XYZ file of C-alpha atoms in Angstrom:
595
model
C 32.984 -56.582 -40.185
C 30.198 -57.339 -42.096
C 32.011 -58.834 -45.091
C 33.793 -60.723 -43.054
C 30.476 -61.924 -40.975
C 28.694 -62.806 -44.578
C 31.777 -65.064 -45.527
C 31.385 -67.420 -41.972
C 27.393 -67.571 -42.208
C 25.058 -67.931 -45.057
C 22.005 -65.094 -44.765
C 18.755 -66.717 -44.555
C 15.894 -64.216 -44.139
C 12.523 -64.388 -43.416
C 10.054 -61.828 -43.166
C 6.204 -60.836 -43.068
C 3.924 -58.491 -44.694
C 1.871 -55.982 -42.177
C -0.151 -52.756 -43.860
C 0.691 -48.698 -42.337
C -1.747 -46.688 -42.261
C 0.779 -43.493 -43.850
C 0.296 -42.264 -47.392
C 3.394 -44.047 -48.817
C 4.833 -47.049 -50.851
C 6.003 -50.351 -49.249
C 9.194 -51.380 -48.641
C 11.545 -53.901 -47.286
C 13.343 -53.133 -43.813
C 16.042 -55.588 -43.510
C 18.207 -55.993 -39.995
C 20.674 -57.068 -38.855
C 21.589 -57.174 -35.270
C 25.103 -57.829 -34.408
C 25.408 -58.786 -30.241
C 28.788 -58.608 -28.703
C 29.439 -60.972 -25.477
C 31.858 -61.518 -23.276
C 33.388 -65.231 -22.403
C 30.623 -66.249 -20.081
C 27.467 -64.966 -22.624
C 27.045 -61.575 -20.817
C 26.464 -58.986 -23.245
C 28.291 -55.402 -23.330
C 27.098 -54.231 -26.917
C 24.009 -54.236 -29.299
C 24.182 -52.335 -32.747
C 21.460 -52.852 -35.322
C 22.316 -52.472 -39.574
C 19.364 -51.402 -41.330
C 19.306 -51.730 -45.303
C 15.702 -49.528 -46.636
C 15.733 -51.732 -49.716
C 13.631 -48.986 -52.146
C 12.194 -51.220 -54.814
C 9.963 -48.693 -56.006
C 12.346 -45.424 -56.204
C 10.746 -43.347 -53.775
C 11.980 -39.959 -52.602
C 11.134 -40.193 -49.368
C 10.864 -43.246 -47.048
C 9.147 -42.925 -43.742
C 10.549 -45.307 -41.310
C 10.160 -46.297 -37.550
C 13.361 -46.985 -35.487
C 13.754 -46.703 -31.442
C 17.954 -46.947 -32.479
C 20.076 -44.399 -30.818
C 22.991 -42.536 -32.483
C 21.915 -43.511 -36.008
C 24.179 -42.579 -38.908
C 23.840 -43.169 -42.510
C 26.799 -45.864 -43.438
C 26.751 -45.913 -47.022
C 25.708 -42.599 -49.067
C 24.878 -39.003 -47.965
C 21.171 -39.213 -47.985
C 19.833 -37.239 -44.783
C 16.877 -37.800 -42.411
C 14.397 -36.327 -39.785
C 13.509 -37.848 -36.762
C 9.986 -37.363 -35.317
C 9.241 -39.075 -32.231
C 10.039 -42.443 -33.231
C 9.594 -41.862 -37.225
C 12.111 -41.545 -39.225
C 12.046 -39.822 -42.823
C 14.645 -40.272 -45.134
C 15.545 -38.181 -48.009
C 15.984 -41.450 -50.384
C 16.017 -39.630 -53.758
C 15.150 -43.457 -55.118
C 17.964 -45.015 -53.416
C 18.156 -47.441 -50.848
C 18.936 -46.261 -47.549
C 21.974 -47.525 -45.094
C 21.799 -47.231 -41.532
C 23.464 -48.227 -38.090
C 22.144 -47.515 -34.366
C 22.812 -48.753 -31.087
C 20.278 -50.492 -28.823
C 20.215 -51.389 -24.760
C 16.913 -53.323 -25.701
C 17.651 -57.740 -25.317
C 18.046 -59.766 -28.378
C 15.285 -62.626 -27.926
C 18.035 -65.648 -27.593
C 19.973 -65.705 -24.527
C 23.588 -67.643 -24.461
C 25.459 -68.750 -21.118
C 28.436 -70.409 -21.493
C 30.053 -72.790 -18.514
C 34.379 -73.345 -18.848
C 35.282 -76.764 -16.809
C 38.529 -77.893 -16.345
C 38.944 -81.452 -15.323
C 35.434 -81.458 -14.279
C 35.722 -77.950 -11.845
C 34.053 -74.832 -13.115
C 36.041 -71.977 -13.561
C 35.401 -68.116 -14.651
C 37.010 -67.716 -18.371
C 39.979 -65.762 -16.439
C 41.089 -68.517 -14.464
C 40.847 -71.348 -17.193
C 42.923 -68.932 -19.193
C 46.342 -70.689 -20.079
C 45.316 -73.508 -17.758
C 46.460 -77.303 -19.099
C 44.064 -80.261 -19.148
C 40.453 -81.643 -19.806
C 38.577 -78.547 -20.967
C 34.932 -79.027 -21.517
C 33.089 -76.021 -22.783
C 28.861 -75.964 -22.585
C 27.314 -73.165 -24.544
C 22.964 -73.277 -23.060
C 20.989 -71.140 -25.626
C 17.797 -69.678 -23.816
C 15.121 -68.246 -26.040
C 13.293 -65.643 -24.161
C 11.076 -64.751 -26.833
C 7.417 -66.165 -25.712
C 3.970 -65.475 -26.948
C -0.084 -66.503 -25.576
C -1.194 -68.487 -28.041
C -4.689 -70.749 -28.201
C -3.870 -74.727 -28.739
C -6.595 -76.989 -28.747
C -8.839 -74.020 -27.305
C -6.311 -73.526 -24.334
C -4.206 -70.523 -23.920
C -0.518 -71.743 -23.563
C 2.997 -69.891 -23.228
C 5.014 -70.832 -26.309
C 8.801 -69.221 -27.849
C 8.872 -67.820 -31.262
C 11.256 -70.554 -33.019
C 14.864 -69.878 -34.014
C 17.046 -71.854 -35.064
C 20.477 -70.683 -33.963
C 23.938 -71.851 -35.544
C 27.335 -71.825 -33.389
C 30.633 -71.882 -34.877
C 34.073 -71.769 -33.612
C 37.865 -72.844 -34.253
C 39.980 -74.318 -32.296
C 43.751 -74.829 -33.076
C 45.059 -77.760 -33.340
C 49.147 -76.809 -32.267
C 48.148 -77.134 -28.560
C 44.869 -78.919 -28.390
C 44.277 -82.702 -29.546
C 40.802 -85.632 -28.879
C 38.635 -82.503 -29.866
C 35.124 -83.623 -29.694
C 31.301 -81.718 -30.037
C 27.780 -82.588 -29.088
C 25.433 -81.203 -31.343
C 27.998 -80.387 -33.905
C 29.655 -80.906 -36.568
C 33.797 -81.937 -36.112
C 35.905 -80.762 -39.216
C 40.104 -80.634 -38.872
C 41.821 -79.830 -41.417
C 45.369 -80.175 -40.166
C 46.141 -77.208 -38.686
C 42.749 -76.155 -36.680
C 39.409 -77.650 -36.143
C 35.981 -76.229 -37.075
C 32.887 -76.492 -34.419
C 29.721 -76.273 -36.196
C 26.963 -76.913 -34.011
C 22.867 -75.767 -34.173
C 20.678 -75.665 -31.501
C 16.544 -74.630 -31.490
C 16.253 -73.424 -27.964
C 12.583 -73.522 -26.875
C 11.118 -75.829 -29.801
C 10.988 -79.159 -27.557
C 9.182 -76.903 -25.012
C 6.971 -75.241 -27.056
C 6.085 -79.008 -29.062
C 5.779 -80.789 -25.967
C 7.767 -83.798 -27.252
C 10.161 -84.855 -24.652
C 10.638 -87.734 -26.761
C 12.365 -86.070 -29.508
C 16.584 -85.020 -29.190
C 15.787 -81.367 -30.010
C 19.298 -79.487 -29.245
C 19.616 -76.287 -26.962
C 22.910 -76.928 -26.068
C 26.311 -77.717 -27.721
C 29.515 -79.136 -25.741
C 32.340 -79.033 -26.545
C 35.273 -80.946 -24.844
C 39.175 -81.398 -25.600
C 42.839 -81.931 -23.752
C 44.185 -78.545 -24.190
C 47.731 -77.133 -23.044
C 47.481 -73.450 -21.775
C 44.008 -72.948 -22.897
C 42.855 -70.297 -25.616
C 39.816 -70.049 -27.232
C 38.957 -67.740 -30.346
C 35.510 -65.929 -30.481
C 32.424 -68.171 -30.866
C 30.379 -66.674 -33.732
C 26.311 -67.526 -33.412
C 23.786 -66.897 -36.173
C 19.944 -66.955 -35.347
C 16.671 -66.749 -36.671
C 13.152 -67.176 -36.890
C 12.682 -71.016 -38.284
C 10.658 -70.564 -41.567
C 9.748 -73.677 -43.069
C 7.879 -72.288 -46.077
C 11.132 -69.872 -46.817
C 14.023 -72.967 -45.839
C 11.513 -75.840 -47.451
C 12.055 -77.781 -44.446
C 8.411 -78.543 -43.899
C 9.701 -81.892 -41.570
C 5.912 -82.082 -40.570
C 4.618 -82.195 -44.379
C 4.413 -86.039 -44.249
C 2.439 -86.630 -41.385
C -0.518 -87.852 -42.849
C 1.263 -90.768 -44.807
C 2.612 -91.402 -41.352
C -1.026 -91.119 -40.550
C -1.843 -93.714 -43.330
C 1.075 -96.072 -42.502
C 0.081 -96.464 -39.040
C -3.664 -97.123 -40.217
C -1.775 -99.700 -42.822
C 0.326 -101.388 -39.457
C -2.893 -101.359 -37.869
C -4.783 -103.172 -40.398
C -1.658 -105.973 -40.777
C -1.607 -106.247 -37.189
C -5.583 -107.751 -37.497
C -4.687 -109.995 -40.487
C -2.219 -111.359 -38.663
C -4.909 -112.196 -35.520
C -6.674 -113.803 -37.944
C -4.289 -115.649 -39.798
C -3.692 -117.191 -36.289
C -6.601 -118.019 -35.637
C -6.916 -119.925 -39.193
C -3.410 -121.784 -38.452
C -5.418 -122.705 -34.719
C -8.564 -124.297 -37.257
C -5.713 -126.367 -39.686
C -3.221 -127.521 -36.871
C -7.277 -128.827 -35.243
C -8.105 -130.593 -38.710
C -4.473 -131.779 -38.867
C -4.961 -133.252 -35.869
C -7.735 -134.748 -36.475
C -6.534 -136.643 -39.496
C -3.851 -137.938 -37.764
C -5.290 -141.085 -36.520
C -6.264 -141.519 -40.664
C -2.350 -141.401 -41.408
C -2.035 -144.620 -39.390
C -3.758 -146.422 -41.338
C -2.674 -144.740 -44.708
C 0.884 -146.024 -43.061
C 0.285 -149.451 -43.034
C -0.790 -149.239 -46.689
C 2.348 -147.598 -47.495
C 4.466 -149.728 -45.722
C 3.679 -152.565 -47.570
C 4.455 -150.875 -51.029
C 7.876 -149.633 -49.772
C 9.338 -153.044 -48.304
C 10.963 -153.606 -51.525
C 11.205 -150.452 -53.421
C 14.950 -148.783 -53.541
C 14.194 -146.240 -55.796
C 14.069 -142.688 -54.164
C 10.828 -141.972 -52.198
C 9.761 -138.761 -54.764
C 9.760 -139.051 -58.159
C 11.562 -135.992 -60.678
C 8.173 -134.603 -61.517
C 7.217 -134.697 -57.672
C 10.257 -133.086 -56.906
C 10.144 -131.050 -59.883
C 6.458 -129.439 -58.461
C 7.687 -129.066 -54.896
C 10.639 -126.862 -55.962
C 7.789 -124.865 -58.074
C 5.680 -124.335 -55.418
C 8.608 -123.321 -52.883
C 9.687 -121.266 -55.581
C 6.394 -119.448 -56.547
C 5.857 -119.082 -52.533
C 9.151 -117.139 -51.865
C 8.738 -113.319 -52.108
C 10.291 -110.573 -50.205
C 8.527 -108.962 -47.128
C 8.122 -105.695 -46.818
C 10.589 -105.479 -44.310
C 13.293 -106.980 -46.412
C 12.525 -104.774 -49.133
C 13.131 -101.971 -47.210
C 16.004 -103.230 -45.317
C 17.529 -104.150 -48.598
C 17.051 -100.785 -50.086
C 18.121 -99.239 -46.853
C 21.834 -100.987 -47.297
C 21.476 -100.346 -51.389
C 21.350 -96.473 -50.422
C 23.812 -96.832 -47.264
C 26.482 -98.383 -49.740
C 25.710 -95.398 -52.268
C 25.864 -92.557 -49.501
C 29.066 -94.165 -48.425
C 30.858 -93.889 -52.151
C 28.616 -90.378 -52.544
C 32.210 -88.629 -52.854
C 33.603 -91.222 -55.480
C 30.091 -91.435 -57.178
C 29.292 -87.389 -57.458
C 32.752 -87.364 -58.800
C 32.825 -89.891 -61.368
C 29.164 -88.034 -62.348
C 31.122 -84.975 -62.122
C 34.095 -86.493 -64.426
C 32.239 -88.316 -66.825
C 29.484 -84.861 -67.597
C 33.122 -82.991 -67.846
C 34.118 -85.427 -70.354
C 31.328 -85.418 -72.410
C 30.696 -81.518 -72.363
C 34.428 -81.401 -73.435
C 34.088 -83.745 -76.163
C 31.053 -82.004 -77.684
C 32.997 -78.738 -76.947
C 35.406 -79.549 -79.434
C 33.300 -81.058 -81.717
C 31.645 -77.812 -82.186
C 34.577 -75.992 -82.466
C 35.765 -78.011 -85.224
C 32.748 -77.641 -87.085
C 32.362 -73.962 -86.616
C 35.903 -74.102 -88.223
C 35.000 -76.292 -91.131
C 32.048 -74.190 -91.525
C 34.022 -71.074 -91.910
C 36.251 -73.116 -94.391
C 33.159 -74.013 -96.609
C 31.709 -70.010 -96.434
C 35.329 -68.808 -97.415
C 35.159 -71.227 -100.502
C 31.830 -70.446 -101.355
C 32.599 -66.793 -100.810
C 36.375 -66.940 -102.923
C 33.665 -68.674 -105.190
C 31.102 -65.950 -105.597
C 34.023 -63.119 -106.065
C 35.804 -65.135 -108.801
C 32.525 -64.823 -110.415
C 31.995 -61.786 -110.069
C 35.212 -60.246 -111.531
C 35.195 -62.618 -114.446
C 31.323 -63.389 -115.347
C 33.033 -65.456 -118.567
C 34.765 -68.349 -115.687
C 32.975 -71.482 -115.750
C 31.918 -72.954 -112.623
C 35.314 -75.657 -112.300
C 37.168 -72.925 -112.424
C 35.684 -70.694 -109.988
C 35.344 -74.043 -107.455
C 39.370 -74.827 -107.803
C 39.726 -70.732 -106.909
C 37.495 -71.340 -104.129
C 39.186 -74.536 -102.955
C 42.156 -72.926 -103.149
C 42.080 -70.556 -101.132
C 39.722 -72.219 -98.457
C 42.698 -75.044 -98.194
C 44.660 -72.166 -96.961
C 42.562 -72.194 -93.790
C 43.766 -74.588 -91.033
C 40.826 -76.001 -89.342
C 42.361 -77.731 -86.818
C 42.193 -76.574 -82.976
C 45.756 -75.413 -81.632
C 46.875 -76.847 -77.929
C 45.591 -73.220 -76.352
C 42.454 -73.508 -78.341
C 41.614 -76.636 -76.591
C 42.791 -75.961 -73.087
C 40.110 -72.789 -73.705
C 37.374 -74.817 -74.731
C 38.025 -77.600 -71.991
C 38.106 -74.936 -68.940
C 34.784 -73.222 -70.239
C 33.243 -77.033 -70.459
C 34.811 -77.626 -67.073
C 33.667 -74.779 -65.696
C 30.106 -74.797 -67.246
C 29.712 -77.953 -65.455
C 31.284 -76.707 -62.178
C 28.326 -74.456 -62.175
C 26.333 -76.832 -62.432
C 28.007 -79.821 -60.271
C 24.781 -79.636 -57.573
C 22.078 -80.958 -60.024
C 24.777 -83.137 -61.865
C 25.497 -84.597 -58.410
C 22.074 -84.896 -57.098
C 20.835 -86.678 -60.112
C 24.162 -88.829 -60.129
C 23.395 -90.108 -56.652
C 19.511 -90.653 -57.086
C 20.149 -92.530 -60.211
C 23.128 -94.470 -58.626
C 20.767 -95.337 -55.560
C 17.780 -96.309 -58.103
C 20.139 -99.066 -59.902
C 22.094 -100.422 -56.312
C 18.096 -100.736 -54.959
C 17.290 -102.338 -58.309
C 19.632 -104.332 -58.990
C 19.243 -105.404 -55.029
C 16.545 -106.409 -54.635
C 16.413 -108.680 -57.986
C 19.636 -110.471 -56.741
C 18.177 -111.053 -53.529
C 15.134 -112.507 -55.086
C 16.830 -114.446 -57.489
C 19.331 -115.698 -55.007
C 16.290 -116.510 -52.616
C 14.505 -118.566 -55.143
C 17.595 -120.177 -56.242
C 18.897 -121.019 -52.426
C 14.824 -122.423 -51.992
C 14.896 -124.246 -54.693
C 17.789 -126.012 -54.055
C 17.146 -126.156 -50.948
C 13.719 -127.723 -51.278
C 15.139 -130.588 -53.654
C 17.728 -131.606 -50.978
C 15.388 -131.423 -48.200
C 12.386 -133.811 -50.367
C 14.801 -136.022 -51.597
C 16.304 -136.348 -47.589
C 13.396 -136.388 -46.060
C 11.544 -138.675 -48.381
C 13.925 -141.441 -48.709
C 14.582 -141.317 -44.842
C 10.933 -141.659 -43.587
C 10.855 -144.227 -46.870
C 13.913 -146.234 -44.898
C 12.744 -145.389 -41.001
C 9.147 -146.848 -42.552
C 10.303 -149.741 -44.470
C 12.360 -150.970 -41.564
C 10.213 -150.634 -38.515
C 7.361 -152.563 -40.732
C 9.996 -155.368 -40.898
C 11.699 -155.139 -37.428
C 9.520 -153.057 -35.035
C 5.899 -152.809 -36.566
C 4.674 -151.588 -32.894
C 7.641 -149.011 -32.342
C 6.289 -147.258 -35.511
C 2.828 -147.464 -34.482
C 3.520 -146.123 -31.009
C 5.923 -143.580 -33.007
C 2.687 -142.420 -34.876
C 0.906 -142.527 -31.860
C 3.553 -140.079 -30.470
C 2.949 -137.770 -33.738
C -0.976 -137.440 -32.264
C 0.176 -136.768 -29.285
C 2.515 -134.129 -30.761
C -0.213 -132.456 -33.145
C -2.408 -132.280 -29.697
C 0.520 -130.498 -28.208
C 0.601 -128.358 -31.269
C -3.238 -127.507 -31.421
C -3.196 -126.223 -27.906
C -0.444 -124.229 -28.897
C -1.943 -122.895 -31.296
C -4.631 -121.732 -29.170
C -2.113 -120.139 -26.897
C -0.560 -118.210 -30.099
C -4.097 -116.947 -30.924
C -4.559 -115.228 -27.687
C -0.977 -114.256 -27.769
C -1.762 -112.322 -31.109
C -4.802 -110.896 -29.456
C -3.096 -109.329 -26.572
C -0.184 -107.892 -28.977
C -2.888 -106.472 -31.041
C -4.559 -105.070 -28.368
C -1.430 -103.883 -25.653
C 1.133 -103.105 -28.659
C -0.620 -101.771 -31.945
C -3.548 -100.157 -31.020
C -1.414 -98.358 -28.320
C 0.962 -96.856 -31.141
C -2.469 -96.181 -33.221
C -3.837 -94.137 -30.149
C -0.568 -92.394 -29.971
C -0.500 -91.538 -33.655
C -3.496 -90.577 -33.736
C -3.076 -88.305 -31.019
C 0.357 -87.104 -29.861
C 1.573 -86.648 -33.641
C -1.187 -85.112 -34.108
C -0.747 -82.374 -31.328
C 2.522 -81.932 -32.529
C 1.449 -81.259 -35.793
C -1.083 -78.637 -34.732
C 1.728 -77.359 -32.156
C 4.187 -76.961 -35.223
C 1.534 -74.768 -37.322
C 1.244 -72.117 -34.323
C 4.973 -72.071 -34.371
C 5.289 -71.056 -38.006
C 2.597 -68.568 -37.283
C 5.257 -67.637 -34.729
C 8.272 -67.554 -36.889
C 6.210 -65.417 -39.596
C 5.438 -62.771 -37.340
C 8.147 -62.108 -35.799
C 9.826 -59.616 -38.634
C 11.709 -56.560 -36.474
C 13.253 -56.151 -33.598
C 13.418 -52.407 -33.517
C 10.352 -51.520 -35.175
C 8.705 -51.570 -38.369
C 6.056 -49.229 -40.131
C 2.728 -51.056 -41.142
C 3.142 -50.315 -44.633
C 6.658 -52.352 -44.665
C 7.746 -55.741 -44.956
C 10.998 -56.898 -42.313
C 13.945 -59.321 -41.966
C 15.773 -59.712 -39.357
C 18.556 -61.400 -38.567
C 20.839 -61.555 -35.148
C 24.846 -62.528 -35.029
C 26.310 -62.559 -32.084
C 29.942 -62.334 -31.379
C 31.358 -63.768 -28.229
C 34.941 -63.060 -27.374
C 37.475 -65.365 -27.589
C 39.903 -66.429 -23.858
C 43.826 -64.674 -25.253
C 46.302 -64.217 -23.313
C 46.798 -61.243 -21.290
C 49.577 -59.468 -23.116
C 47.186 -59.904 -26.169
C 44.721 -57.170 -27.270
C 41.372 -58.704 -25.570
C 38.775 -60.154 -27.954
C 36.442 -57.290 -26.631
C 38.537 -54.427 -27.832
C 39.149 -55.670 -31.217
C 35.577 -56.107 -31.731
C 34.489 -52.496 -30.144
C 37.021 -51.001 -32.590
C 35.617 -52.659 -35.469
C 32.241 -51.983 -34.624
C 32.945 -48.420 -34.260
C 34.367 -47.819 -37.623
């Protein structure tokens, strides 16, 4: 059972150090307490595994249990219970142990069977045909008083608890999960799912989707359902290196950065409010700079701007255009998306081309060591010829040595090079994780690279262009529009600049209106997410540091001497919905258990 157990969930332990007060050497107590439950999540069965891991050889180990029926499951070493101690005879070996237990695990699981939206008992959805939805609620009833903030507050000891099931695919199709993960592969489908019952509670952060339940839902004929197998334990971010709340203060800094922006930006509105005002000032001077003009463009045809004016405008649009923040990260956002998308095809190539080259240098080697073999046998036929004929001269000797080192064939035979292929091949297998990780990250460094500088470059090339056309458009049409309303309508044009007063008027009060628009943002939208920064995070933060003192001491769930560190671990089997001629879940699991 507990091969079998290791193979569907990978063992991640965490544990704590406390001191005993008893005469004796540390060690590690590791658990592991397997749960059986029927259909609906009630539980019929609780055995605990102990492993005494002995690191320092002792004879005797002096435990503390509160197990019933204990029995030594692998070796003969004996022991003696007192009271709730228990001494082993260890003779430096690590000690083996299984008890049973009435005592509650800490998570709690209910499970709800619906069948086209009616709740039924797991009997009577048994073999039933149609929409099945299954919920599995995890409960954790592990709470502790703890001080936040100088206020004592009820909060659970955090585990994080993973679900799986399969489901076959011959009589059940549109299989979906919430909270999971979805794999088919053909013939059945895998449910994945992880929940951390208790952590939203315990955080206070309604606003964050932290799971406690999974669902899962499918169009079944005659319903069956195999055992759901559930792994918890105490979240340790120090031991999984998922500190998620490790980057807090840069989110700390970023929001003081937002902050900051958000006031250049008020004032940058208010310096646009002080131009458009000057602009509009000046406008009555363009009038008469108009009438000047108008007189020098009667009769020219040539194109309003000249190439060097049009030349400088497309260097100053040019030199202006740079990429926002913003677009940087948006375009390094899609740069990575496209990369995660082709990860497979990418880690692979990575994979293909490392196999390639450890091959090629495989057999490079190999041919060397051969030639170098060659050149020692020459050197060696060399040597001997010498030796049993001090009167050869050294041609002779050579041609001997030649000789007989041409009769070694340094090429690599077909089986020679499959051999030194498969260990290349599998040298890299073993390492394909860091081959693939650094594939990917330098994959995604030359997509966001090479990105952004096409972006740029196609930005200043579309402004540029862009700028010419507009000059040249606009300059020759005001040049035309000018030149012909001095000849045929000299007062349209003057009430048309009179209208572009009127306009910049329009504009300046706008302005005005965009200043105290800025103001209000400032003051309703970012310093609101600045207060809550600065406050919720920051709760959360100091909420998710009492919960990894949580997680750390929570290291038993029998008991543990003071002198010992713990581990513990809980898997919990719930049986599967057969048919009734079938040997029940239940009884298959009992007589596993019990060997």
């Amino acid at each position: 059972m507990n091969n079998k157990l290791s193979k569907i969930t990978a063992s991640i332990i965490l544990g704590t150090t406390l001191m005993y007060t008893l005469p004796v050497s540390a060690f590690t107590k590791d658990e592991t307490v397997y749960s059986n439950l029927k259909p609906d999540g009630e539980r019929y069965q609780t055995i605990v595994t102990t492993h005494l891991i002995n690191e320092n050889d002792e004879k005797i180990l002096k435990d503390m249990t509160n197990l019933l029926n204990i029995e030594n499951t692998s070796g003969d070493e004996t022991f003696k219970k007192e009271g709730e101690s228990l001494i082993w005879e260890a003779n430096s070996n690590d000690i083996y142990y299984k008890g049973q237990t009435d005592k509650e695990i800490p998570i709690r699981v209910k499970i709800k069977y619906e069948l086209n939206e009616k709740e039924l008992a797991p009997a009577e959805i048994a073999r039933k045909s149609g929409k099945i939805k299954i919920t599995i609620k995890v409960e954790n009833k592990e709470t502790k008083e703890v001080e936040i903030n100088g206020e004592k507050e009820k909060m659970y000891t955090p585990f994080i608890v993973a679900c799986g099931t399969s489901i076959s695919n011959e009589k059940n199709k549109n299989i979906e999960a919430k909270n999971s993960k979805v794999i088919d592969d053909g013939s059945k489908t895998m449910i994945a799912g992880m929940t951390f019952p208790g952590l939203k509670e315990s955080l206070k952060a309604e606003e964050l989707d932290i799971p406690d339940t999974i669902e899962i839902e499918m169009d079944s004929k005659e319903f069956e359902m195999n055992n759901i197998i559930m792994y918890a334990m105490p979240i340790n971010a120090k031991e999984l290196n998922l500190d998620i709340f490790s980057k807090i203060d840069e989110l700390y800094s970023k929001v003081e950065s937002l902050k900051t922006a958000s006031n250049q930006i008020e004032e940058g509105a208010k310096s646009l409010s002080e131009g458009i005002h000057i602009a509009n000032n000046g406008a009555n001077q363009i009038q008469t700079e108009v009438q000047k003009a108008i007189n020098t463009l009667k009769y020219d045809n040539q194109d309003a701007l000249d190439e060097k004016t049009l030349t400088m405008i497309e260097q100053q649009v040019v030199g202006e255009i740079t990429l926002s923040q913003e677009q940087i990260n948006m375009i390094i956002q899609n740069a990575d998306n496209g990369i995660d998308a082709q990860a497979g095809i990418i880690k692979e190539q990575y994979i293909q081309n490392a196999k390639e080259i450890a091959r090629a240098t495989a057999i490079q080697s190999a041919i060397e060591a051969k030639l170098q073999t060659k050149e020692a046998v020459k050197q060696g036929a060399i040597v001997a010829a010498k030796t049993s004929n001090p009167s050869i001269d050294d041609a002779t000797a050579t041609a001997i040595g030649e000789q007989i080192a041409n009769n070694i064939d340094t090429t690599l035979t077909e089986t020679e090079k499959a051999n030194i292929i498969a260990k290349a091949d599998s040298g890299v297998e073993a390492q394909r994780n860091q081959i693939e990780t650094k594939g990917i990250a330098s994959a995604k460094q030359i997509a966001e690279q090479t990105a952004l500088k096409t972006a740029e470059e196609t930005a200043k090339t579309a402004a540029k262009s862009i700028s010419r056309q507009v000059a040249v458009q606009v300059g020759n049409s005001v040049k035309k529009e000018a030149t012909k309303k001095v000849i045929n309508q000299m007062t349209t044009l003057n009430e048309g600049l009179n209208q572009l007063s009127n306009g910049l008027e329009q504009l300046d009060n706008g302005s005005i209106t965009l200043v105290e628009g800025t103001h209000k943002f400032n003051e309703s939208g970012i310093n609101v997410i600045y207060n809550y920064a600065n406050n919720n995070i920051k709760n959360i933060s100091t909420r998710a540091q009492k919960l990894q003192e949580l997680a750390e001491e929570y290291d038993t769930f029998t008991q543990i001497s003071e002198e010992s560190t713990g581990k513990v671990k809980f898997i919990t089997i719930v049986d599967g919905i057969k048919k009734e001629k079938d040997i029940t879940s239940q009884e298959k699991t009992e007589e596993k258990t019990s060997k």
